[in-house]
Short mmCIF file of C-alpha atoms in Angstrom, two decimals:
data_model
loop_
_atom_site.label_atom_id
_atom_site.label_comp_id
_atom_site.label_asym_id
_atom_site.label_seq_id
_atom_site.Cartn_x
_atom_site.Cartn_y
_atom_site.Cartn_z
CA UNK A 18 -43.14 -2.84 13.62
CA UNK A 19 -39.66 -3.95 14.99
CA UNK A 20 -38.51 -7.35 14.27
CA UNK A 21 -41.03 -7.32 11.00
CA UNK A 22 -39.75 -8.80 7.32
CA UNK A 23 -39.83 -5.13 5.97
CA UNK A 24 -37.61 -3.93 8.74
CA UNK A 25 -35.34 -6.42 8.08
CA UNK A 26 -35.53 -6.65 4.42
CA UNK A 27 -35.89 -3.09 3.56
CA UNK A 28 -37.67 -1.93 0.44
CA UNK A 29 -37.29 -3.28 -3.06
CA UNK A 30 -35.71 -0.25 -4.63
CA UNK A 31 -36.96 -0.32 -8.12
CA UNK A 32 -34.84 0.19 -11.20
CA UNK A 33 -31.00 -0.94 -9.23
CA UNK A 34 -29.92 -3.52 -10.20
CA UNK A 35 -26.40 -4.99 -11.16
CA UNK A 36 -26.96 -6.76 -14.62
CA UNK A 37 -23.59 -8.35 -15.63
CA UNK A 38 -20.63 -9.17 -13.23
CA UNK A 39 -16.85 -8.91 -14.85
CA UNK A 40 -14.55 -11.38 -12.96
CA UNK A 41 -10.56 -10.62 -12.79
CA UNK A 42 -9.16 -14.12 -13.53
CA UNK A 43 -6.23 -15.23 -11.87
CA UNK A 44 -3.77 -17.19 -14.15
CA UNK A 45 -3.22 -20.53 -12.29
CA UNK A 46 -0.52 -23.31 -12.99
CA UNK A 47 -2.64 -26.00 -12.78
CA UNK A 48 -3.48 -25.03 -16.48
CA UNK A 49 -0.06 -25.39 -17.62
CA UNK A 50 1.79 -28.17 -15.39
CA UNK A 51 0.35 -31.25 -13.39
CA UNK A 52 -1.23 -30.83 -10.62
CA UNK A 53 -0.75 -32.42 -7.07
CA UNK A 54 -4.52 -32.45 -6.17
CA UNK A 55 -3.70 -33.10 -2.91
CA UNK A 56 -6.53 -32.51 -0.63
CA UNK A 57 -6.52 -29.77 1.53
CA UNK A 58 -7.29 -30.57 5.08
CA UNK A 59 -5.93 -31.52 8.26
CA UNK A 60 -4.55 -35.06 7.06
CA UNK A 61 -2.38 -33.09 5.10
CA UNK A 62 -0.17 -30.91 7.70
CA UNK A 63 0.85 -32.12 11.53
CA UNK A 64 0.78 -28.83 12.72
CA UNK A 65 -2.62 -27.70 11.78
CA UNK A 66 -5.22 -28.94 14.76
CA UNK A 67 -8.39 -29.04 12.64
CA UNK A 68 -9.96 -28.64 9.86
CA UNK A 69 -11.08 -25.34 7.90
CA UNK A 70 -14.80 -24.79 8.32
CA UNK A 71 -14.66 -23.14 4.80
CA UNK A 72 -12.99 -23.55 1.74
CA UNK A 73 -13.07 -20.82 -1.05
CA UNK A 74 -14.44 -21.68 -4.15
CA UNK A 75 -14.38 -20.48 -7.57
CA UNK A 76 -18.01 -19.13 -7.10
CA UNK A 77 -17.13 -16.74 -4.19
CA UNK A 78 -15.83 -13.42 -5.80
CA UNK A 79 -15.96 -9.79 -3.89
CA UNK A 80 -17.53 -6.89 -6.26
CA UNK A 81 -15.29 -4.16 -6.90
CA UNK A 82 -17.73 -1.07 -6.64
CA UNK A 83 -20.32 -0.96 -3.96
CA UNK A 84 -20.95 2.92 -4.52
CA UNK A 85 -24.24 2.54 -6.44
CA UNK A 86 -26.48 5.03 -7.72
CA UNK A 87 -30.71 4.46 -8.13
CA UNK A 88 -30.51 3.70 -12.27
CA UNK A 89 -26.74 3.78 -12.52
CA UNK A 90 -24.54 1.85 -14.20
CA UNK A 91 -25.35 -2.11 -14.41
CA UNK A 92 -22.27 -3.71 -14.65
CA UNK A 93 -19.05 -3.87 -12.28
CA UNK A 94 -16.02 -5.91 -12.06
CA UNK A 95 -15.16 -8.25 -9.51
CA UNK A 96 -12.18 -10.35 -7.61
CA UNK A 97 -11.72 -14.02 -6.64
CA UNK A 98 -12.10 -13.96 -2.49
CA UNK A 99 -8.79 -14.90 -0.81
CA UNK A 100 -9.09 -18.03 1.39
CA UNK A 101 -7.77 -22.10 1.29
CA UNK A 102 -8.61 -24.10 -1.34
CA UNK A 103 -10.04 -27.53 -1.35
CA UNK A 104 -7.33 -28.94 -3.38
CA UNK A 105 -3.87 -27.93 -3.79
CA UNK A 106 -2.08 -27.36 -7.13
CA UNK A 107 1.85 -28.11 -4.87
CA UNK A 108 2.33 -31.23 -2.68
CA UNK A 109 3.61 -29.06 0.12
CA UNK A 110 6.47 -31.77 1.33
CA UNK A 111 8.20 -30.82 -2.58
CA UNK A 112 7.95 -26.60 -1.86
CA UNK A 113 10.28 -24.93 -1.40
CA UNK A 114 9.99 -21.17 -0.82
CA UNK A 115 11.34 -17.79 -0.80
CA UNK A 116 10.68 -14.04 0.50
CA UNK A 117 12.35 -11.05 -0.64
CA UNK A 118 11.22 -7.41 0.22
CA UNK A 119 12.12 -4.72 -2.20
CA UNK A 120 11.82 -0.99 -2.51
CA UNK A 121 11.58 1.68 0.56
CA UNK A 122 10.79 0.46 4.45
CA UNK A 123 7.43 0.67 5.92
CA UNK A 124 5.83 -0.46 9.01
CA UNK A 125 4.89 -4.06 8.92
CA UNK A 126 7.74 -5.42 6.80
CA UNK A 127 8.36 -7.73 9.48
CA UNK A 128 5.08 -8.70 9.66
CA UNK A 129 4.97 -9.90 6.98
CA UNK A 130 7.63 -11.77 6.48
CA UNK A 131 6.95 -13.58 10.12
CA UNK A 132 3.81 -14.49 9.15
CA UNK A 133 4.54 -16.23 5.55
CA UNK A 134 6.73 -18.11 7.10
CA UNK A 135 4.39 -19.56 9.83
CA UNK A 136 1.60 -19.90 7.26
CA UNK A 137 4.13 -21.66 5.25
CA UNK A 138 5.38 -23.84 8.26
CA UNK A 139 2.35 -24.46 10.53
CA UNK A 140 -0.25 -24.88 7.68
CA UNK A 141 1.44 -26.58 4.92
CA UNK A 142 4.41 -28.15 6.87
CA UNK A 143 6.75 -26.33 3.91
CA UNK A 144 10.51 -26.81 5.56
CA UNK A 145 12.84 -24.93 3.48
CA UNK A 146 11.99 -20.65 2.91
CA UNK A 147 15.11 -18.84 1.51
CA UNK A 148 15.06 -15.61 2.91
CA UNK A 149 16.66 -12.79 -0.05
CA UNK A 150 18.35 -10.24 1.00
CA UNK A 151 18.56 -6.92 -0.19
CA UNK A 152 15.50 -6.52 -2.64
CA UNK A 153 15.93 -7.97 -5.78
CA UNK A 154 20.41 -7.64 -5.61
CA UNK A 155 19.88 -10.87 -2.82
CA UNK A 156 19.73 -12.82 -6.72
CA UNK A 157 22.71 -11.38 -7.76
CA UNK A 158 24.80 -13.93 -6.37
CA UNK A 159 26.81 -10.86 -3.98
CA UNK A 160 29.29 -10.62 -1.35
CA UNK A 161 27.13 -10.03 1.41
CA UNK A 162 24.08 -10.42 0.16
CA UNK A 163 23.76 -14.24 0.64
CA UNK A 164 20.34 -15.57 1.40
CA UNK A 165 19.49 -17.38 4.78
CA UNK A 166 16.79 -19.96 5.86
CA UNK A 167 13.73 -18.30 7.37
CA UNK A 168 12.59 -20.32 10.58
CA UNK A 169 9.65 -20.66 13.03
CA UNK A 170 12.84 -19.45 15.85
CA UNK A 171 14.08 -16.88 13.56
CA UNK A 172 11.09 -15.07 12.81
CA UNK A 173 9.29 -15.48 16.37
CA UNK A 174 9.66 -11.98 17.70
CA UNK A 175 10.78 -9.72 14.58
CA UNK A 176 7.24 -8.37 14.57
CA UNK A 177 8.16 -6.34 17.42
CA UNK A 178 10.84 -4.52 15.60
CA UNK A 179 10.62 -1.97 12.44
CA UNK A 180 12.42 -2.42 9.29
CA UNK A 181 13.11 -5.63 7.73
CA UNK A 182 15.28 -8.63 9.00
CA UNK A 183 16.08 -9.05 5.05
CA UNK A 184 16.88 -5.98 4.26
CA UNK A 185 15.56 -3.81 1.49
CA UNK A 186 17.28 -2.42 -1.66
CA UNK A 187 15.56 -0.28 -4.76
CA UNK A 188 16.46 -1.76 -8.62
CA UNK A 189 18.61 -4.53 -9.58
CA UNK A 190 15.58 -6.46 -11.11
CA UNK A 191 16.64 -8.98 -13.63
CA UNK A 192 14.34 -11.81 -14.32
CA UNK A 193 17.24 -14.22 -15.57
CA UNK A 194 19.19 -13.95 -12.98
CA UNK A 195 16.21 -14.24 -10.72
CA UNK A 196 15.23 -17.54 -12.47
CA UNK A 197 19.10 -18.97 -12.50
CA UNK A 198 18.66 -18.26 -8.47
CA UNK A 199 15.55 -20.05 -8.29
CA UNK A 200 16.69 -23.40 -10.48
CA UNK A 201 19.75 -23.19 -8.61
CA UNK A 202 17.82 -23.53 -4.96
CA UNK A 203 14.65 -25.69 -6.33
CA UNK A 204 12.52 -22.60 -5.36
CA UNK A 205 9.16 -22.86 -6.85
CA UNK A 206 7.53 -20.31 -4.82
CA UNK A 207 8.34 -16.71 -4.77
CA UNK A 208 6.74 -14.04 -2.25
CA UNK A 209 7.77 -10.46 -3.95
CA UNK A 210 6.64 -7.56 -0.78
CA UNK A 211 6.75 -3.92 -2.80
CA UNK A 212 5.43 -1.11 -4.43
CA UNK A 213 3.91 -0.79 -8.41
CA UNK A 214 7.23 -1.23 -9.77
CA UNK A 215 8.31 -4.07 -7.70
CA UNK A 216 5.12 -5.42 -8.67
CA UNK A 217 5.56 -5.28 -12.54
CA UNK A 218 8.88 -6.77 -11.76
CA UNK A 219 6.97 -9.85 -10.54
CA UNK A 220 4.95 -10.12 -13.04
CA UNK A 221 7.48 -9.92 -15.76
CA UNK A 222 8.74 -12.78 -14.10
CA UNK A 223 5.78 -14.55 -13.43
CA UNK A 224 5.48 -14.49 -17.38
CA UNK A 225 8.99 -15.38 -18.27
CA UNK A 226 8.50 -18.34 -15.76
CA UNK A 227 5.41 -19.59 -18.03
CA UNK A 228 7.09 -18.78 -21.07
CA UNK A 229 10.36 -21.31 -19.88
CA UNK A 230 7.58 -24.03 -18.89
CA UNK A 231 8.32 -23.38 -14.86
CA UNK A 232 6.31 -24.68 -12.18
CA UNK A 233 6.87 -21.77 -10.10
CA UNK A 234 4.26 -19.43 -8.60
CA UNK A 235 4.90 -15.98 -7.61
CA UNK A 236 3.19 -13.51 -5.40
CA UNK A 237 2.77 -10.27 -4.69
CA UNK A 238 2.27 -8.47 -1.44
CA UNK A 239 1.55 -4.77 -1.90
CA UNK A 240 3.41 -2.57 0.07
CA UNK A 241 3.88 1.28 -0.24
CA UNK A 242 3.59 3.65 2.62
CA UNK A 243 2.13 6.04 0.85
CA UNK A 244 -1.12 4.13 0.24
CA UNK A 245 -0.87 4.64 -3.29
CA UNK A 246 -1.23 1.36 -5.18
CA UNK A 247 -4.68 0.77 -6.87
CA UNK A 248 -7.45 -1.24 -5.81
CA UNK A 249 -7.22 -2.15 -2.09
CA UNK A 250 -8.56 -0.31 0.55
CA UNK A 251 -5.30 0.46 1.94
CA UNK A 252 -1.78 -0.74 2.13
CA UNK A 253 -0.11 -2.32 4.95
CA UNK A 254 1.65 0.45 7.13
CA UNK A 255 -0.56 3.10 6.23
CA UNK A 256 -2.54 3.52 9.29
CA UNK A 257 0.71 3.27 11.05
CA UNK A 258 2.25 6.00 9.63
CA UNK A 259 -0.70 7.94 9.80
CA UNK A 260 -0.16 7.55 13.60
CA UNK A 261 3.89 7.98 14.02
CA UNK A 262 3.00 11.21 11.65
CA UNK A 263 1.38 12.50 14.96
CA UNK A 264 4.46 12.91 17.01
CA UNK A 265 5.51 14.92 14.19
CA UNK A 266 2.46 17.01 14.41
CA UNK A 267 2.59 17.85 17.72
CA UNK A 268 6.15 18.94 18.08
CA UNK A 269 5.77 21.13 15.19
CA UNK A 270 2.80 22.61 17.24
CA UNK A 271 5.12 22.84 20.32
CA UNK A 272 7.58 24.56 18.56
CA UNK A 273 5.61 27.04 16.99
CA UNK A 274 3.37 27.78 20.00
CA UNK A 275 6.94 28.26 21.71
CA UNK A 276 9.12 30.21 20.03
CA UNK A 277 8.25 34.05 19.36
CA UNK A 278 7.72 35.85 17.04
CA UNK A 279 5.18 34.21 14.94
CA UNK A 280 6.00 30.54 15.41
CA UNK A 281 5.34 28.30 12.39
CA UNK A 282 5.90 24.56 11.92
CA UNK A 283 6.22 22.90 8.67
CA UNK A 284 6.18 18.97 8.53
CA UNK A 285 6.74 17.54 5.72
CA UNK A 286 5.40 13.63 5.32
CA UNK A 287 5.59 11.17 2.56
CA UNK A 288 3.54 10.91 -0.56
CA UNK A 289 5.20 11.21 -4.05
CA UNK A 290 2.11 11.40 -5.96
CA UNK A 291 -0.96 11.63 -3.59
CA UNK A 292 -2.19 13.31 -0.47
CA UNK A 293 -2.93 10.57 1.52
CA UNK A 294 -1.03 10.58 4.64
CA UNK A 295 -0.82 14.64 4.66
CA UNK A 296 -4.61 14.43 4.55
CA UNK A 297 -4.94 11.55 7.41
CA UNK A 298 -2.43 12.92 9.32
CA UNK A 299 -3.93 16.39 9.32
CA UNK A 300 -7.53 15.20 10.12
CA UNK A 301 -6.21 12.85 12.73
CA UNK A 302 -4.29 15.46 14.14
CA UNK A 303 -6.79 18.73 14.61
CA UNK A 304 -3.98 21.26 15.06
CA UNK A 305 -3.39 21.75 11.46
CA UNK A 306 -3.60 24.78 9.95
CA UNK A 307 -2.24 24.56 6.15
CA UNK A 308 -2.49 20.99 4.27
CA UNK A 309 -0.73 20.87 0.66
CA UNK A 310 -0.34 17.67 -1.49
CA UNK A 311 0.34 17.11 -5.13
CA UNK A 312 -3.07 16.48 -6.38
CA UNK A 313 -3.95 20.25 -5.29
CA UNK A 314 -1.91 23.99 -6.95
CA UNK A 315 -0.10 25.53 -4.55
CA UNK A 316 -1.18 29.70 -4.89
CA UNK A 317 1.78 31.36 -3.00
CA UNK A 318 0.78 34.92 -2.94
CA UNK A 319 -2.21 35.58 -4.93
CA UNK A 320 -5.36 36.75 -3.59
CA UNK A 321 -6.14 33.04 -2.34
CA UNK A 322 -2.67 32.45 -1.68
CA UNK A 323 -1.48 29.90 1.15
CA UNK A 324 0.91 32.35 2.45
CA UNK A 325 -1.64 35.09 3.20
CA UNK A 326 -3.57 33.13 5.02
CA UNK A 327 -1.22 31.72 7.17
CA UNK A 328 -0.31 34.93 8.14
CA UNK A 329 -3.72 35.92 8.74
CA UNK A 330 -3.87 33.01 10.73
CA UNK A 331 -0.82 33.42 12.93
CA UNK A 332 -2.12 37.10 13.36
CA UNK A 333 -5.22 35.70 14.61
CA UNK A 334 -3.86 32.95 17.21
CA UNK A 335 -0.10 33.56 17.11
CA UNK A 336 1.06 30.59 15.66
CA UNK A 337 0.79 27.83 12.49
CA UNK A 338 0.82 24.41 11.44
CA UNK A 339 1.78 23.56 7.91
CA UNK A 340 1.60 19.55 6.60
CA UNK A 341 3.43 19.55 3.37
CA UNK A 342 3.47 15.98 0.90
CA UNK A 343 6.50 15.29 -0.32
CA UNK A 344 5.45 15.67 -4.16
CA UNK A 345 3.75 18.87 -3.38
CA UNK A 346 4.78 21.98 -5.72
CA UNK A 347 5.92 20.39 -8.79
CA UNK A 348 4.11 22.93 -10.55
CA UNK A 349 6.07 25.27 -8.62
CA UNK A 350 9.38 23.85 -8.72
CA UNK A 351 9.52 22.20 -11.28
CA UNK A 352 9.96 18.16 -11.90
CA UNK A 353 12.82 16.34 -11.70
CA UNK A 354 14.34 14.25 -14.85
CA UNK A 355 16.60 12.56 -12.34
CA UNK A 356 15.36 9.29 -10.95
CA UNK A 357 16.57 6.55 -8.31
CA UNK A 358 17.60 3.25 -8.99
CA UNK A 359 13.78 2.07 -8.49
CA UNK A 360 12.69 4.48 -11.30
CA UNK A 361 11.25 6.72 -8.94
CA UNK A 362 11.37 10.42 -9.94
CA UNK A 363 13.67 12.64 -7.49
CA UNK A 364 11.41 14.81 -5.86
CA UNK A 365 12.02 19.22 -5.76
CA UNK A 366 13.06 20.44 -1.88
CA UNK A 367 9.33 21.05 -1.24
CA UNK A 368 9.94 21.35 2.74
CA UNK A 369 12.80 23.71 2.76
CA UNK A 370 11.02 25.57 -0.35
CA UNK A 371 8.05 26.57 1.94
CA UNK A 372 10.13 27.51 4.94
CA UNK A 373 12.17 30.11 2.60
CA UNK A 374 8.87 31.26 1.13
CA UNK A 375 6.82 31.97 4.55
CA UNK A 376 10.04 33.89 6.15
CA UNK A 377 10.20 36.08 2.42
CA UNK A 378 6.25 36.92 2.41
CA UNK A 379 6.10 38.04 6.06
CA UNK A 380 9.61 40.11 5.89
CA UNK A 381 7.98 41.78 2.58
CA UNK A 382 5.38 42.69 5.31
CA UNK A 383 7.40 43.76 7.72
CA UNK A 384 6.91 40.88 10.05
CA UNK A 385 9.44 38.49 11.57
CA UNK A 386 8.53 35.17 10.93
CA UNK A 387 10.37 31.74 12.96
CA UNK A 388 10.17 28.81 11.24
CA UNK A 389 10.96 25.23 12.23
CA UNK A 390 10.67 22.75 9.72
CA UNK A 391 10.77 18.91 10.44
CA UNK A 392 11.09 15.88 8.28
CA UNK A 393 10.45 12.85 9.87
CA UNK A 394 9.75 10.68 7.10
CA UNK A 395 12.66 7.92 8.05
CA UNK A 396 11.28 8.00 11.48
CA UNK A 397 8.26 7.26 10.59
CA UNK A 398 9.08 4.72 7.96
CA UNK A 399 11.05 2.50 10.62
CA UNK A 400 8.64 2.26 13.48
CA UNK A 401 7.10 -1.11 14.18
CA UNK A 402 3.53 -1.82 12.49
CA UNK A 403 0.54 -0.75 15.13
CA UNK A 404 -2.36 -3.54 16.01
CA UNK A 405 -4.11 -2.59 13.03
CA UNK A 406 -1.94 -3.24 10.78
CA UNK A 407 -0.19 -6.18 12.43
CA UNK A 408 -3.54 -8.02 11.63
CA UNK A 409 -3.62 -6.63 8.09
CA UNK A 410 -0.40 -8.22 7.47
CA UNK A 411 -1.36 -11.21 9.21
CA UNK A 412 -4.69 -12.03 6.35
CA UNK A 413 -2.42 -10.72 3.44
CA UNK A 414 1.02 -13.01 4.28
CA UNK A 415 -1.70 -16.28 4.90
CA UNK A 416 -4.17 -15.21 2.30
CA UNK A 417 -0.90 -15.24 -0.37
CA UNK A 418 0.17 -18.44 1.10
CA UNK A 419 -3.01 -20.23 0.35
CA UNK A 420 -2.99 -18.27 -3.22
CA UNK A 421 0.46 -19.63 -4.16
CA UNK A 422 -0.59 -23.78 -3.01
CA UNK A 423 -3.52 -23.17 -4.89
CA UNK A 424 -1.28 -22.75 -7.93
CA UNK A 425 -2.43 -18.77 -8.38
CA UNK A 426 0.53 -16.87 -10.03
CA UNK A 427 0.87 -13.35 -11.40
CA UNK A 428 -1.74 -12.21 -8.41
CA UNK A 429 -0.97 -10.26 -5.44
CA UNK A 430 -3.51 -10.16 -2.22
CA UNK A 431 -4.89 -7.21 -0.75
CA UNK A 432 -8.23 -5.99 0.84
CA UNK A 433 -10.95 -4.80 -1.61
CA UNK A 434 -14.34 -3.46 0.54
CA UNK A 435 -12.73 -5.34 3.62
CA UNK A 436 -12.23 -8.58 2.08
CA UNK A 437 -9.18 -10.04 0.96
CA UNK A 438 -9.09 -10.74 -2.36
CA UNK A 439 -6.50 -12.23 -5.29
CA UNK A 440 -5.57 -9.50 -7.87
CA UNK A 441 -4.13 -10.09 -11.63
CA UNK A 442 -0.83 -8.21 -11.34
CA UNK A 443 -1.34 -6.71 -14.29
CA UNK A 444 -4.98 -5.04 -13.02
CA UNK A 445 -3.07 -3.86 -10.03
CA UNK A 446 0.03 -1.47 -11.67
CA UNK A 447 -2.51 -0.79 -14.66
CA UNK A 448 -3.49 2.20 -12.91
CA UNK A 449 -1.38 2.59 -9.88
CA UNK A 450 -0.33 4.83 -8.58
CA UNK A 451 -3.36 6.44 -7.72
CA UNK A 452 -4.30 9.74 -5.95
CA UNK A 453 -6.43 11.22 -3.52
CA UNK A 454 -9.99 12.75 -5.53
CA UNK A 455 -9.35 16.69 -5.20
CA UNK A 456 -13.00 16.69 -5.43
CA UNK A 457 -14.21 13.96 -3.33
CA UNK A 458 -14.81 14.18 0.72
CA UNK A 459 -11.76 13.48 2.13
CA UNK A 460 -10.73 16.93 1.10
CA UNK A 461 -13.59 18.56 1.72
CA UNK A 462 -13.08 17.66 5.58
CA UNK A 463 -9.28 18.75 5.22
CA UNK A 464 -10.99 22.33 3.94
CA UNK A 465 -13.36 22.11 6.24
CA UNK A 466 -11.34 21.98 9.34
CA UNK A 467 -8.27 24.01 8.35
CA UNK A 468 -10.53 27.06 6.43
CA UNK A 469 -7.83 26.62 4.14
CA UNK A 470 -8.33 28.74 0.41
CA UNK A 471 -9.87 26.32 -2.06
CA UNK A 472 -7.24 25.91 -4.96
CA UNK A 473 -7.57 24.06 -8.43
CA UNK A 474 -6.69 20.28 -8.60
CA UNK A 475 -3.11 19.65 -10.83
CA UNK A 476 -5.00 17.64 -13.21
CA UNK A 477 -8.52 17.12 -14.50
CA UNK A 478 -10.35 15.20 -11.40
CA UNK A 479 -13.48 13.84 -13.45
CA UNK A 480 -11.01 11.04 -13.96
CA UNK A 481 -11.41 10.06 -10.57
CA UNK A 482 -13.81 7.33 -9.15
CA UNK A 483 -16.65 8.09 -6.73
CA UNK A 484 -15.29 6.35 -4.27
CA UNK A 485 -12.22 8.27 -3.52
CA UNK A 486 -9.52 5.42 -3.98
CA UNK A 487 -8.21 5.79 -7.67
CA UNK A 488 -7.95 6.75 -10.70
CA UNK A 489 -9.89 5.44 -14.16
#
């Protein structure tokens, strides 16, 4: 019967259960300094009209894996919910703040920065953010490179624009001079936007801060635009890219469909170490005919080669698609021992690679093959964030805000099973950066709509989690 209890219940489903719940603690200053205790409501900031309706609480927590099996495992971890606290670890009339965005661009860099500032501002009335420029070399005390003061005027529109009004470097991490900056300026909140490294930066110096008996908090904001830190669902930018990637797509399409004989287009999109975009991109797209990425061998010319079936393919309907990651074909190519100033490994010429490969295997046919190869990975990288993710970086930059009062350091924010949670740094990088499961459904789809052969994963997948996100 509609409307009953059982309908709305469901069934008791005998023998699931979750027996023990493991909580990621976040370290928080109030532990190792005095704490304002200033209450947190609307007596406390001119700007903000009313009060919250809820505050977060030490009992609310979000459970990291909600893939269950009938008699599986009892136990799962767990993070603190995001949110305002009751009470307030920094009187917010003493903060003072600063933002600094380090590694490559993404969409939604701006974002982000516009909206720590206004949760900064028009919640907790904080009047002084130092923005850094350059990454982490805005510390270094540079010609050029001197910081500015982040207003409600300055920020108000740079949402609509791609990049970063602060500018972005990769390296020049150094925790002392980072800390002489701070004491210098009376900074005792830090917002670090970046990647795994960036983030074991911060919490190097979240630790060196405790270590020197400093009141200062810092936070992380995850940021990598190829959706490969662990944990969260997905990083800010991703679904943008996903969607500039289309563009990409389609001219590639064009050109092949256009130019005779045998048109092929190869794009090649970002992802160092997973598939993620390639795979999005391509499922989004529908007019894909080859995906690679790094977590999956690249055959050439065997008897389930790539390149035989993309002739058999442009045989078929006269033209080809190929989506390429950008840390496809190590195994082919080789890997680089040269790295950038972030640490990054320099990635093989996986792009032009293919492009010389396809023309060789269809001359050693006898066919004439025309190839147009596009990389539009610096396009893509500088667009503005889409609505999606405009709103993701919304709850992150104000989620991190209310972290950092709270006296939370060593924790960045992101969105665990569509909740914004606080994360211990060092959980985060433990296992980042993660892949795509070779195994799981997201590339069954990919197989399923290009027909694609079925190749071996580059390493052994039963390390991967059900749930497709990461590696264990």
């Amino acid at each position: 019967m509609l409307g009953d209890s059982a309908s709305i219940k469901g069934n008791r489903l005998a023998g699931a259960a979750i027996d023990e719940i493991y909580i990621h603690e976040i370290r928080n200053l109030r532990n190792d300094f005095p704490s304002s205790e200033i209450a947190n409501d609307v007596s406390s900031s001119v700007f903000r009209p009313q009060a919250y309706n809820k505050m977060i609480g030490k009992e609310d927590f979000i459970i990291n894996d909600i893939v269950r099996k009938y008699k599986g495992r009892g136990s799962t971890d767990a993070f603190i919910r995001a949110g305002p606290r009751s009470t307030l670890h920094f009187n917010p009339t003493e903060v003072k703040a600063a933002i600094v965005t380090c590694g490559g661009l993404c969409p939604g860099l701006n974002n982000v920065v516009r909206e720590l500032v206004r949760a900064l501002v028009n919640l907790y009335h904080v009047d002084t953010i130092y923005g850094i420029k350059g990454g982490f070399l805005g510390f270094h005390d540079k010609a050029g490179y001197e910081p500015e003061i982040l207003t409600l005027e300055k920020v108000a529109d740079i949402h609509h624009q791609g990049g970063t009004i602060l500018a972005s470097a990769r390296g020049g991490f150094d925790k002392d001079i980072i800390i002489k900056f701070l004491l210098k300026h009376g900074i005792n909140q830090i917002y670090i936007i970046g990647g795994d490294g960036t983030h074991r930066g911060a919490n190097a110096l979240a630790e060196e801060c405790i270590k020197r008996q400093l009141n200062i908090a810092v936070a992380g904001i995850p940021k990598t635009i190829d959706n490969d830190v662990d944990i969260i669902d997905r990083s800010f930018g991703f679904t943008t890219s996903v969607e500039a990637a289309q563009a990409a797509i389609m001219s590639a399409k064009i050109e092949a469909r256009c130019n005779m004989p045998n048109g092929i287009g190869v794009v090649k999109l970002m992802g160092r170490s997973s598939g993620f975009i390639a795979t999005h991109a391509t499922l989004a797209s529908g007019d894909v005919d080859l995906c690679l990425v790094p977590e999956v061998n690249i055959d050439l010319d065997g008897p389930n080669g790539c390149l035989p079936f993309l002739m058999e393919r442009v045989r078929k309907q006269g033209h080809a698609v190929v989506v390429v990651a950008e840390g496809a074909g190590e195994e082919l190519l080789g890997k680089s021992a040269e790295t950038d100033a972030g640490g990054n490994r320099k990635l093989p010429p996986i792009g032009e690679f293919l492009k010389t490969e396809i023309v060789r295997h269809f001359r050693a046919q006898g066919v004439e093959a025309t190839v147009k190869y596009i990389d539009p990975s610096y396009m893509i990288r500088s667009v503005p964030a889409n609505a999606s993710d405009s709103l993701y970086c919304m709850l992150l930059a104000q989620n991190s805000v209310h972290g950092a009062m709270a006296g939370y350091t060593a924790f960045s924010t992101g969105l665990v099973n569509n909740r914004v949670v606080y994360i211990p740094i060092p959980r985060l990088v433990a296992t980042s950066p993660r892949v795509m499961d070779p195994l799981g459904r997201t590339w069954e789809r990919v197989l399923a709509m290009t027909l694609q052969p079925k190749q071996e994963p580059t390493f052994d997948a039963s390390v991967c989690t059900v749930n497709d996100r990461t590696m264990v």
